[in-house]
Amino acid sequence: MATRVGLGFSQNYNTRLAAQEAAEQAKKYLQSDRVDLAIVFSTTHYAPQEVIPVIFDIMNRTRIIGASTPSIILPTQIATRGVAVMAIISDQIRFESGCVPYLKLQDKTEAGRKLVRSTLSEFGQKQRQLFLCIADGLLDGLSDLINGMKEELRYNIPLILVGSSDDFRFQKTFQYYKDTAMPDGAASLVLGGRMQIGASMQHGFKPIGKPRTVDKVDGPLILSINGRKAGTLYEQYFGKEAETLKKGPTSPLSFRYPLGVKLPGSNQYILRNVLGVLDGGALICQDKVPKGAEVNIMIGNQSSYLEAAAEAARDVRAQLTLKKPSFVLIFESIARCRLLGRSATEELSAIRDIFGDGVPMMGMFCLNQFFRFSQDPSPNPWIVQNGNVIIIGVL
Amino acid sequence: MHNFCGLFLLVIFGILAIFFIRYVRTVKNLKASLLQVSKSFQELDTQAKLILQTDLELNKTQEALDKRLNGLDALHKISRLISTTLIEDEIFRRLNQPFLVELGFEKFLILTFQNSSPFTVRVDFGFPRNEVAPVVQTFNNKPHILQAVKQGKAISSLSAPKDIKEVFTGILSVRQFIITPILSQKNILGIILAGNHSESYTLTEGDEEVISILADQIGHSLANARLFEQAYRSSQELERKVQDRTKELTSALEEVQRISKTKSEFISAVSHELRTPLTSIKGYASILITGKIGEVPEKVRERLEKINKHTDNLVALINNLLDISRIESGRVEMKILEHDIPSIIANVHDLLIPQMRDKNIQFVTNFDEPLPNVFIDSGQIERVFINLINNAIKFTPISGTITAKVTHDKQKVTVGIADTGIGIKDEDAKKLFTEFYRADNEINQNVKGTGLGLALAKKIVEAHGGQIWVTSKVSVGTCFYFTLPTEPKASSATAAQG
């Protein structure tokens, strides 16, 4: 037996039945009572505290990792309601999971270290290929969490972090670990063993207008750009429309025209959605922006977003030496959900075309993303980003 | 030497001056270029501003269009789903699908009511469990809130006055809402409440239209379902009544059949019992008439001949009764063979020539050529002809005409025996084939009859799978028709029971 993957999905209105149907469907594909790992995504219509224990029992109390999401990405559809389970058994891939609850109350850097320690303690010294973390996307300071993980991991193991999301209310998200659904926590997964992994992150935005320099920052706040109040940047381009930024992250300016932070010595930009504007004119970002960084307003269109996803998928396929992966995980920024609109399914079919039919695929929409891959020629700084699509292929 | 140095310095100075002038010019040119680049850059930034604003507008339009398309797509799916059922509960079960999410609302509530009864929740979507009951209670307890809705108008956070808007956003715990009545003709069957709490959804007039169309669709489907339910119940009621009535009729028919059987058995038994003594009476009367026992005085002979004649009549009556009884009970075995009708008519004509001559009646035949043969029991059918032609002779005045007409089609031969007699009244014509019925007319009053001849003819014709009927016009004449099959029936027994 190499690697066997089962995918289950249910839209039953009864929460427990939905969990049961999805889990049993996924397990049926495995044709085995043993389950090594279950990845669970559920939309906010289902109480996660009821969903996870049911799945945990059906999956023979194995490792579970997952999160709440506004929509679930499946091989043939993007479901706005449902529970999805990906169950995996493998003699070649080794898995271990871990978690850190109550992140708000903790020093994030230390919490990052703790998360890595708890996950790797069981995994041992086997060849580690990927460290994946799903954290509460509404938390400030996720970059600190990343830095904590980086310190504890010590060497160059690929690290991916995604921030879970709710149904665009930006109020509460859940992370799943074993039989628990935690708000305000982080769940992690380490993969290793005799396996090949490919991963890529793209966004499809391009800079527009004059580049500017960030003068003053205070944590996730940008106070001044080019000697002027940071908020005036959007006013200069959008006039009165910039006032919608005061409504918060639901403003179309926030996800359609994010700030692009230029990476030193590179033509690449990392994205920062502006979550709001303070009365004093400071721009609120999801996470810190380095002082002195060159920033631009970014712009894209559906074709560039779609091309970015296709590019990421091609990149992964190339890393897997064009072999068909055992399964694919997709983590999309929730901004892209809005940006792509009806074209979201086109993106899905483009990805499917690249990997080929029959490859089990599952994914979620997330608030923020971090991606650091060893093969990355121009490493990203150790801070979270927005607006990206991350595709992971495991062979 | 000094002059040389002076000259040298002058040259150097001159060169420097030239370089300086060229440098100043270059700087000036560069400054001008820089200014130009700066201007261009500024212009590009202004263009970027225009691009961004245009892009924003386009995206807004695209998003609104996407939302509208999604809404219409979902509406199409929902319409297709609910229009293919006529069961009310099924309509709402089908509505309780993720399609409603595609309409672009986080919260959805469909309430229905009938005959001013309280609202019933038929679909709830996106409301926490503990929120639905208070919402419904509010609508049930404060009917005045629904005044506007009851007038058949939609209310939404786009158009509602501030006070109403605050009431509904409070009740539904949403930021934006649409409340639309579900109408069927002019009746309100229920209401749709759709709302969004999240600011990421923006309510548009298009949403109002979509929800309004949905309400219309639900209204039509509900009206159809209720109409169907009503029709179904009526049909059930009708079916029940038909079944009851059928049961009653079956029971009555069984009773009639039982009585008829008893009657037949009684007639059969009585007839047998009567025929034996009658045979003796006739035998003794005949012997006495011959005078073998002793000379019979003339007056006694006359009386004995009357006894003989009346005995014959009584025997004929009893025979007819027995035949009818046998045919009814299926005890007559028909000897169905292929025959031609003209031969049978000729035989009967020969038999009845004396009676016809007595009244100078002309007998005319009119047959289709060629005529197919019929499958009949010739003895029984001859009795039918004798009966009908005898009747015709009886009612035809002197020098009248009797016509035997035979036509045919693929399945049957139709025989008509027409006379130029006194005719029969309509009310009598309807009852002619009933046993013992005799039309009330002058001839019948003078000529005795049993009232069984036509009844027997009817039984015989029907036993052959044919039909018999009469047409008549008073003072013009009467025509009796009957049909006979041109194909053999499955079995003679079946024919006998027919």
PDB file of C-alpha atoms in Angstrom, chain B residues 148-364:
ATOM      1  CA  ALA B 148     -47.597  47.258   4.820  1.00  0.00           C
ATOM      2  CA  VAL B 149     -46.747  43.698   3.838  1.00  0.00           C
ATOM      3  CA  LYS B 150     -50.394  42.727   3.953  1.00  0.00           C
ATOM      4  CA  GLN B 151     -51.064  45.418   1.400  1.00  0.00           C
ATOM      5  CA  GLY B 152     -48.958  43.323  -0.897  1.00  0.00           C
ATOM      6  CA  LYS B 153     -45.864  45.529  -0.856  1.00  0.00           C
ATOM      7  CA  ALA B 154     -42.294  44.535  -0.218  1.00  0.00           C
ATOM      8  CA  ILE B 155     -40.375  46.309   2.526  1.00  0.00           C
ATOM      9  CA  SER B 156     -36.626  46.564   2.443  1.00  0.00           C
ATOM     10  CA  SER B 157     -33.861  48.373   4.245  1.00  0.00           C
ATOM     11  CA  LEU B 158     -33.264  50.246   0.975  1.00  0.00           C
ATOM     12  CA  SER B 159     -36.653  51.913   0.889  1.00  0.00           C
ATOM     13  CA  ALA B 160     -38.289  51.575   4.319  1.00  0.00           C
ATOM     14  CA  PRO B 161     -38.720  54.642   6.543  1.00  0.00           C
ATOM     15  CA  LYS B 162     -36.182  54.868   9.342  1.00  0.00           C
ATOM     16  CA  ASP B 163     -38.534  53.773  12.146  1.00  0.00           C
ATOM     17  CA  ILE B 164     -39.728  50.662  10.274  1.00  0.00           C
ATOM     18  CA  LYS B 165     -36.175  49.887   9.250  1.00  0.00           C
ATOM     19  CA  GLU B 166     -35.047  49.992  12.876  1.00  0.00           C
ATOM     20  CA  VAL B 167     -37.882  47.691  13.934  1.00  0.00           C
ATOM     21  CA  PHE B 168     -37.041  45.032  11.382  1.00  0.00           C
ATOM     22  CA  THR B 169     -33.269  45.185  11.716  1.00  0.00           C
ATOM     23  CA  GLY B 170     -33.834  44.727  15.429  1.00  0.00           C
ATOM     24  CA  ILE B 171     -36.248  41.829  15.087  1.00  0.00           C
ATOM     25  CA  LEU B 172     -34.161  39.974  12.520  1.00  0.00           C
ATOM     26  CA  SER B 173     -30.741  40.931  13.936  1.00  0.00           C
ATOM     27  CA  VAL B 174     -29.532  42.027  10.515  1.00  0.00           C
ATOM     28  CA  ARG B 175     -28.172  45.177   8.935  1.00  0.00           C
ATOM     29  CA  GLN B 176     -30.055  44.810   5.668  1.00  0.00           C
ATOM     30  CA  PHE B 177     -33.321  43.048   4.989  1.00  0.00           C
ATOM     31  CA  ILE B 178     -36.100  42.422   2.485  1.00  0.00           C
ATOM     32  CA  ILE B 179     -39.599  41.378   3.526  1.00  0.00           C
ATOM     33  CA  THR B 180     -41.793  40.273   0.647  1.00  0.00           C
ATOM     34  CA  PRO B 181     -45.313  38.904   0.725  1.00  0.00           C
ATOM     35  CA  ILE B 182     -46.040  35.554  -0.903  1.00  0.00           C
ATOM     36  CA  LEU B 183     -49.120  36.261  -2.952  1.00  0.00           C
ATOM     37  CA  SER B 184     -51.527  34.105  -4.829  1.00  0.00           C
ATOM     38  CA  GLN B 185     -53.882  36.247  -6.879  1.00  0.00           C
ATOM     39  CA  LYS B 186     -54.855  38.738  -4.136  1.00  0.00           C
ATOM     40  CA  ASN B 187     -54.435  36.474  -1.136  1.00  0.00           C
ATOM     41  CA  ILE B 188     -51.373  36.596   1.063  1.00  0.00           C
ATOM     42  CA  LEU B 189     -50.157  33.082   1.752  1.00  0.00           C
ATOM     43  CA  GLY B 190     -47.073  34.042   3.729  1.00  0.00           C
ATOM     44  CA  ILE B 191     -43.946  36.165   3.826  1.00  0.00           C
ATOM     45  CA  ILE B 192     -40.285  35.861   2.973  1.00  0.00           C
ATOM     46  CA  LEU B 193     -37.771  37.516   5.254  1.00  0.00           C
ATOM     47  CA  ALA B 194     -34.244  37.694   3.907  1.00  0.00           C
ATOM     48  CA  GLY B 195     -31.395  39.568   5.531  1.00  0.00           C
ATOM     49  CA  ASN B 196     -27.697  40.068   5.920  1.00  0.00           C
ATOM     50  CA  HIS B 197     -25.738  40.939   8.977  1.00  0.00           C
ATOM     51  CA  SER B 198     -22.351  41.143   7.383  1.00  0.00           C
ATOM     52  CA  GLU B 199     -21.307  44.375   5.720  1.00  0.00           C
ATOM     53  CA  SER B 200     -19.645  42.424   2.966  1.00  0.00           C
ATOM     54  CA  TYR B 201     -23.085  41.995   1.406  1.00  0.00           C
ATOM     55  CA  THR B 202     -24.649  45.047  -0.157  1.00  0.00           C
ATOM     56  CA  LEU B 203     -28.364  45.030  -0.750  1.00  0.00           C
ATOM     57  CA  THR B 204     -29.447  46.262  -4.176  1.00  0.00           C
ATOM     58  CA  GLU B 205     -32.701  46.840  -5.994  1.00  0.00           C
ATOM     59  CA  GLY B 206     -31.810  43.760  -8.007  1.00  0.00           C
ATOM     60  CA  ASP B 207     -32.013  41.724  -4.787  1.00  0.00           C
ATOM     61  CA  GLU B 208     -35.497  43.092  -4.171  1.00  0.00           C
ATOM     62  CA  GLU B 209     -36.505  41.956  -7.644  1.00  0.00           C
ATOM     63  CA  VAL B 210     -34.995  38.501  -7.183  1.00  0.00           C
ATOM     64  CA  ILE B 211     -36.771  37.952  -3.847  1.00  0.00           C
ATOM     65  CA  SER B 212     -39.974  39.296  -5.331  1.00  0.00           C
ATOM     66  CA  ILE B 213     -39.734  36.807  -8.223  1.00  0.00           C
ATOM     67  CA  LEU B 214     -39.006  34.038  -5.736  1.00  0.00           C
ATOM     68  CA  ALA B 215     -42.075  35.028  -3.715  1.00  0.00           C
ATOM     69  CA  ASP B 216     -44.180  34.919  -6.887  1.00  0.00           C
ATOM     70  CA  GLN B 217     -42.830  31.478  -7.755  1.00  0.00           C
ATOM     71  CA  ILE B 218     -43.552  30.188  -4.266  1.00  0.00           C
ATOM     72  CA  GLY B 219     -46.997  31.790  -4.418  1.00  0.00           C
ATOM     73  CA  HIS B 220     -47.803  30.041  -7.708  1.00  0.00           C
ATOM     74  CA  SER B 221     -46.453  26.718  -6.514  1.00  0.00           C
ATOM     75  CA  LEU B 222     -48.348  26.981  -3.228  1.00  0.00           C
ATOM     76  CA  ALA B 223     -51.564  27.924  -4.988  1.00  0.00           C
ATOM     77  CA  ASN B 224     -51.123  24.997  -7.371  1.00  0.00           C
ATOM     78  CA  ALA B 225     -50.343  22.648  -4.508  1.00  0.00           C
ATOM     79  CA  ARG B 226     -53.365  23.799  -2.534  1.00  0.00           C
ATOM     80  CA  LEU B 227     -55.583  23.563  -5.603  1.00  0.00           C
ATOM     81  CA  PHE B 228     -54.239  20.116  -6.281  1.00  0.00           C
ATOM     82  CA  GLU B 229     -54.802  19.153  -2.654  1.00  0.00           C
ATOM     83  CA  GLN B 230     -58.370  20.445  -2.890  1.00  0.00           C
ATOM     84  CA  ALA B 231     -58.957  18.616  -6.169  1.00  0.00           C
ATOM     85  CA  TYR B 232     -57.339  15.511  -4.768  1.00  0.00           C
ATOM     86  CA  ARG B 233     -59.545  15.606  -1.692  1.00  0.00           C
ATOM     87  CA  SER B 234     -62.633  16.204  -3.841  1.00  0.00           C
ATOM     88  CA  SER B 235     -61.662  13.340  -6.090  1.00  0.00           C
ATOM     89  CA  GLN B 236     -61.046  11.156  -3.026  1.00  0.00           C
ATOM     90  CA  GLU B 237     -64.474  12.139  -1.689  1.00  0.00           C
ATOM     91  CA  LEU B 238     -66.028  11.485  -5.082  1.00  0.00           C
ATOM     92  CA  GLU B 239     -64.249   8.179  -5.369  1.00  0.00           C
ATOM     93  CA  ARG B 240     -65.453   7.233  -1.905  1.00  0.00           C
ATOM     94  CA  LYS B 241     -69.006   8.174  -2.853  1.00  0.00           C
ATOM     95  CA  VAL B 242     -68.721   6.253  -6.122  1.00  0.00           C
ATOM     96  CA  GLN B 243     -67.395   3.253  -4.231  1.00  0.00           C
ATOM     97  CA  ASP B 244     -70.246   3.476  -1.708  1.00  0.00           C
ATOM     98  CA  ARG B 245     -72.784   3.863  -4.475  1.00  0.00           C
ATOM     99  CA  THR B 246     -71.199   1.039  -6.469  1.00  0.00           C
ATOM    100  CA  LYS B 247     -71.366  -1.120  -3.372  1.00  0.00           C
ATOM    101  CA  GLU B 248     -75.019  -0.222  -2.926  1.00  0.00           C
ATOM    102  CA  LEU B 249     -75.736  -0.867  -6.591  1.00  0.00           C
ATOM    103  CA  THR B 250     -73.789  -4.129  -6.545  1.00  0.00           C
ATOM    104  CA  SER B 251     -75.742  -5.179  -3.535  1.00  0.00           C
ATOM    105  CA  ALA B 252     -79.006  -4.120  -5.206  1.00  0.00           C
ATOM    106  CA  LEU B 253     -77.996  -5.904  -8.404  1.00  0.00           C
ATOM    107  CA  GLU B 254     -77.163  -9.037  -6.477  1.00  0.00           C
ATOM    108  CA  GLU B 255     -80.565  -8.800  -4.815  1.00  0.00           C
ATOM    109  CA  VAL B 256     -82.238  -8.285  -8.192  1.00  0.00           C
ATOM    110  CA  GLN B 257     -80.274 -11.195  -9.634  1.00  0.00           C
ATOM    111  CA  ARG B 258     -81.213 -13.323  -6.672  1.00  0.00           C
ATOM    112  CA  ILE B 259     -84.891 -12.368  -7.049  1.00  0.00           C
ATOM    113  CA  SER B 260     -84.689 -12.880 -10.815  1.00  0.00           C
ATOM    114  CA  LYS B 261     -83.140 -16.291 -10.312  1.00  0.00           C
ATOM    115  CA  THR B 262     -85.819 -17.186  -7.777  1.00  0.00           C
ATOM    116  CA  LYS B 263     -88.399 -15.885 -10.232  1.00  0.00           C
ATOM    117  CA  SER B 264     -86.912 -17.921 -13.092  1.00  0.00           C
ATOM    118  CA  GLU B 265     -86.714 -20.995 -10.928  1.00  0.00           C
ATOM    119  CA  PHE B 266     -90.256 -20.411  -9.770  1.00  0.00           C
ATOM    120  CA  ILE B 267     -91.504 -19.902 -13.327  1.00  0.00           C
ATOM    121  CA  SER B 268     -89.565 -22.907 -14.489  1.00  0.00           C
ATOM    122  CA  ALA B 269     -90.934 -25.085 -11.685  1.00  0.00           C
ATOM    123  CA  VAL B 270     -94.498 -23.808 -12.035  1.00  0.00           C
ATOM    124  CA  SER B 271     -94.336 -24.109 -15.821  1.00  0.00           C
ATOM    125  CA  HIS B 272     -93.216 -27.716 -15.593  1.00  0.00           C
ATOM    126  CA  GLU B 273     -95.885 -28.442 -13.025  1.00  0.00           C
ATOM    127  CA  LEU B 274     -98.534 -26.760 -15.187  1.00  0.00           C
ATOM    128  CA  ARG B 275     -97.488 -28.318 -18.473  1.00  0.00           C
ATOM    129  CA  THR B 276     -98.014 -31.902 -17.291  1.00  0.00           C
ATOM    130  CA  PRO B 277    -101.703 -31.503 -16.284  1.00  0.00           C
ATOM    131  CA  LEU B 278    -102.235 -29.282 -19.329  1.00  0.00           C
ATOM    132  CA  THR B 279    -100.955 -32.078 -21.560  1.00  0.00           C
ATOM    133  CA  SER B 280    -103.444 -34.411 -19.866  1.00  0.00           C
ATOM    134  CA  ILE B 281    -106.272 -31.871 -20.225  1.00  0.00           C
ATOM    135  CA  LYS B 282    -105.458 -31.356 -23.899  1.00  0.00           C
ATOM    136  CA  GLY B 283    -105.148 -35.133 -24.410  1.00  0.00           C
ATOM    137  CA  TYR B 284    -108.485 -35.862 -22.789  1.00  0.00           C
ATOM    138  CA  ALA B 285    -110.156 -32.975 -24.604  1.00  0.00           C
ATOM    139  CA  SER B 286    -108.772 -34.251 -27.931  1.00  0.00           C
ATOM    140  CA  ILE B 287    -109.972 -37.811 -27.233  1.00  0.00           C
ATOM    141  CA  LEU B 288    -113.418 -36.515 -26.282  1.00  0.00           C
ATOM    142  CA  ILE B 289    -113.630 -34.433 -29.486  1.00  0.00           C
ATOM    143  CA  THR B 290    -112.822 -37.475 -31.636  1.00  0.00           C
ATOM    144  CA  GLY B 291    -115.990 -39.158 -30.227  1.00  0.00           C
ATOM    145  CA  LYS B 292    -114.149 -42.425 -29.606  1.00  0.00           C
ATOM    146  CA  ILE B 293    -115.422 -42.549 -26.074  1.00  0.00           C
ATOM    147  CA  GLY B 294    -118.930 -41.631 -27.000  1.00  0.00           C
ATOM    148  CA  GLU B 295    -120.793 -39.243 -29.169  1.00  0.00           C
ATOM    149  CA  VAL B 296    -120.261 -35.684 -28.162  1.00  0.00           C
ATOM    150  CA  PRO B 297    -123.158 -33.264 -28.498  1.00  0.00           C
ATOM    151  CA  GLU B 298    -122.443 -30.261 -30.688  1.00  0.00           C
ATOM    152  CA  LYS B 299    -122.508 -27.749 -27.845  1.00  0.00           C
ATOM    153  CA  VAL B 300    -120.138 -29.942 -25.792  1.00  0.00           C
ATOM    154  CA  ARG B 301    -117.828 -30.243 -28.824  1.00  0.00           C
ATOM    155  CA  GLU B 302    -117.704 -26.487 -29.152  1.00  0.00           C
ATOM    156  CA  ARG B 303    -116.784 -26.194 -25.470  1.00  0.00           C
ATOM    157  CA  LEU B 304    -114.200 -28.946 -25.827  1.00  0.00           C
ATOM    158  CA  GLU B 305    -112.620 -27.186 -28.848  1.00  0.00           C
ATOM    159  CA  LYS B 306    -112.416 -24.009 -26.785  1.00  0.00           C
ATOM    160  CA  ILE B 307    -110.739 -26.020 -24.006  1.00  0.00           C
ATOM    161  CA  ASN B 308    -108.317 -27.394 -26.594  1.00  0.00           C
ATOM    162  CA  LYS B 309    -107.583 -23.953 -28.063  1.00  0.00           C
ATOM    163  CA  HIS B 310    -107.057 -22.285 -24.697  1.00  0.00           C
ATOM    164  CA  THR B 311    -104.900 -25.181 -23.592  1.00  0.00           C
ATOM    165  CA  ASP B 312    -102.722 -24.599 -26.700  1.00  0.00           C
ATOM    166  CA  ASN B 313    -102.476 -20.898 -25.820  1.00  0.00           C
ATOM    167  CA  LEU B 314    -101.548 -21.762 -22.258  1.00  0.00           C
ATOM    168  CA  VAL B 315     -98.938 -24.271 -23.422  1.00  0.00           C
ATOM    169  CA  ALA B 316     -97.471 -21.641 -25.803  1.00  0.00           C
ATOM    170  CA  LEU B 317     -97.341 -19.137 -22.938  1.00  0.00           C
ATOM    171  CA  ILE B 318     -95.668 -21.629 -20.639  1.00  0.00           C
ATOM    172  CA  ASN B 319     -93.169 -22.564 -23.370  1.00  0.00           C
ATOM    173  CA  ASN B 320     -92.288 -18.917 -23.890  1.00  0.00           C
ATOM    174  CA  LEU B 321     -91.856 -18.428 -20.163  1.00  0.00           C
ATOM    175  CA  LEU B 322     -89.664 -21.511 -19.969  1.00  0.00           C
ATOM    176  CA  ASP B 323     -87.542 -20.308 -22.905  1.00  0.00           C
ATOM    177  CA  ILE B 324     -87.045 -16.900 -21.380  1.00  0.00           C
ATOM    178  CA  SER B 325     -86.162 -18.481 -18.091  1.00  0.00           C
ATOM    179  CA  ARG B 326     -83.708 -20.861 -19.741  1.00  0.00           C
ATOM    180  CA  ILE B 327     -82.031 -18.149 -21.769  1.00  0.00           C
ATOM    181  CA  GLU B 328     -81.721 -15.915 -18.701  1.00  0.00           C
ATOM    182  CA  SER B 329     -80.178 -18.710 -16.676  1.00  0.00           C
ATOM    183  CA  GLY B 330     -77.930 -19.763 -19.564  1.00  0.00           C
ATOM    184  CA  ARG B 331     -79.405 -23.195 -19.670  1.00  0.00           C
ATOM    185  CA  VAL B 332     -80.159 -23.004 -23.390  1.00  0.00           C
ATOM    186  CA  GLU B 333     -77.399 -24.441 -25.473  1.00  0.00           C
ATOM    187  CA  MET B 334     -77.246 -22.512 -28.729  1.00  0.00           C
ATOM    188  CA  LYS B 335     -76.348 -24.515 -31.783  1.00  0.00           C
ATOM    189  CA  ILE B 336     -74.421 -21.806 -33.576  1.00  0.00           C
ATOM    190  CA  LEU B 337     -73.883 -22.561 -37.233  1.00  0.00           C
ATOM    191  CA  GLU B 338     -73.323 -20.532 -40.397  1.00  0.00           C
ATOM    192  CA  HIS B 339     -76.603 -19.602 -42.097  1.00  0.00           C
ATOM    193  CA  ASP B 340     -77.854 -17.192 -44.704  1.00  0.00           C
ATOM    194  CA  ILE B 341     -80.582 -14.809 -43.581  1.00  0.00           C
ATOM    195  CA  PRO B 342     -82.630 -14.783 -46.858  1.00  0.00           C
ATOM    196  CA  SER B 343     -83.314 -18.555 -46.548  1.00  0.00           C
ATOM    197  CA  ILE B 344     -84.532 -18.111 -42.972  1.00  0.00           C
ATOM    198  CA  ILE B 345     -86.782 -15.237 -43.998  1.00  0.00           C
ATOM    199  CA  ALA B 346     -88.142 -17.311 -46.919  1.00  0.00           C
ATOM    200  CA  ASN B 347     -88.974 -20.215 -44.572  1.00  0.00           C
ATOM    201  CA  VAL B 348     -90.766 -17.912 -42.146  1.00  0.00           C
ATOM    202  CA  HIS B 349     -92.593 -16.232 -45.022  1.00  0.00           C
ATOM    203  CA  ASP B 350     -93.799 -19.654 -46.270  1.00  0.00           C
ATOM    204  CA  LEU B 351     -95.031 -20.423 -42.779  1.00  0.00           C
ATOM    205  CA  LEU B 352     -96.965 -17.206 -42.451  1.00  0.00           C
ATOM    206  CA  ILE B 353     -98.364 -16.906 -45.988  1.00  0.00           C
ATOM    207  CA  PRO B 354    -101.906 -17.973 -44.891  1.00  0.00           C
ATOM    208  CA  GLN B 355    -102.173 -15.169 -42.303  1.00  0.00           C
ATOM    209  CA  MET B 356    -100.823 -12.645 -44.823  1.00  0.00           C
ATOM    210  CA  ARG B 357    -103.272 -13.767 -47.451  1.00  0.00           C
ATOM    211  CA  ASP B 358    -106.143 -13.422 -44.976  1.00  0.00           C
ATOM    212  CA  LYS B 359    -105.347  -9.696 -44.692  1.00  0.00           C
ATOM    213  CA  ASN B 360    -104.074  -9.274 -48.266  1.00  0.00           C
ATOM    214  CA  ILE B 361    -100.720  -8.090 -46.950  1.00  0.00           C
ATOM    215  CA  GLN B 362     -97.862  -7.646 -49.358  1.00  0.00           C
ATOM    216  CA  PHE B 363     -94.508  -9.018 -48.146  1.00  0.00           C
ATOM    217  CA  VAL B 364     -91.529  -7.166 -49.601  1.00  0.00           C
TER     218      VAL B 364
END
